[in-house]
XYZ file of C-alpha atoms in Angstrom:
89
model
C 3.055 -13.506 -27.485
C 4.402 -11.378 -24.631
C 2.839 -12.119 -21.264
C 2.710 -9.786 -18.235
C 5.466 -10.370 -15.685
C 4.212 -11.854 -12.411
C 5.023 -9.764 -9.344
C 3.812 -9.520 -5.777
C 3.066 -6.112 -4.294
C 3.012 -6.135 -0.483
C 1.776 -3.107 1.459
C 4.253 -1.961 4.118
C 2.924 -1.725 7.684
C 2.480 1.900 8.763
C 1.521 3.733 11.953
C 0.409 7.129 13.155
C -1.050 8.868 16.207
C -4.727 9.872 16.308
C -5.295 13.330 14.842
C -2.173 13.342 12.661
C -1.865 13.089 8.888
C -1.651 9.622 7.360
C 1.843 8.528 6.365
C 2.513 7.804 2.703
C 1.359 4.259 1.999
C 4.271 2.354 0.487
C 4.914 -1.145 -0.804
C 7.629 -3.623 -1.659
C 7.774 -5.708 -4.828
C 8.575 -9.409 -4.865
C 8.155 -12.297 -7.244
C 9.950 -11.858 -10.575
C 10.564 -8.200 -9.670
C 10.212 -5.102 -11.770
C 11.993 -4.489 -15.048
C 14.906 -2.080 -14.477
C 13.786 1.526 -14.986
C 10.053 0.850 -14.622
C 7.813 1.995 -11.775
C 4.279 1.055 -10.803
C 1.416 3.459 -11.367
C -1.303 3.930 -8.760
C -1.724 4.440 -5.046
C -2.680 2.211 -2.143
C -5.783 2.972 -0.073
C -6.784 2.158 3.495
C -10.036 1.455 5.254
C -11.715 4.593 6.607
C -11.452 5.613 10.238
C -9.455 7.845 12.562
C -9.920 6.173 15.969
C -7.179 4.117 17.585
C -6.991 0.654 16.041
C -5.852 -1.234 12.963
C -6.997 -0.401 9.435
C -6.375 -2.600 6.412
C -4.197 -1.156 3.650
C -5.703 -2.250 0.337
C -4.550 -2.422 -3.271
C -6.251 0.809 -4.325
C -5.258 1.645 -7.907
C -1.972 -0.332 -7.950
C -3.548 -2.875 -10.267
C -2.674 -4.939 -13.307
C -5.128 -2.756 -15.271
C -3.068 0.355 -14.399
C 0.199 -1.562 -15.012
C -0.441 -3.834 -18.018
C 3.149 -5.138 -18.172
C 2.625 -6.848 -14.798
C 0.316 -9.513 -13.381
C 0.057 -8.225 -9.809
C -0.690 -10.348 -6.763
C -1.394 -8.155 -3.740
C -0.702 -8.678 -0.034
C -2.526 -6.238 2.263
C -0.934 -4.482 5.220
C -2.102 -2.627 8.320
C -2.092 1.033 9.309
C -2.078 1.155 13.103
C -3.451 4.296 14.751
C -2.411 4.789 18.357
C -4.350 6.885 20.844
C -3.241 10.506 21.181
C -1.669 11.315 24.530
C -4.036 12.850 27.049
C -3.600 16.609 27.418
C -1.571 17.711 30.417
C -3.720 18.890 33.356
């Protein structure tokens, strides 16, 4: 029997300024690591909101179901939105 390889997917911390486009949500892989030449399917997601503050980056569709060769443990991250500068007078 072939078992899925155990890996840890950790969301990278990201930041942006209010009113700008979200950065691409990325991750790093730990644990046993990926098999050479393979990539993970899926995308991370973040909690909704556009005001200054911290928003949790969640697993989204980067799951073991979407990547059956891997048993994925997930570590969330934070997207920090900073206040936009006040317009010049």
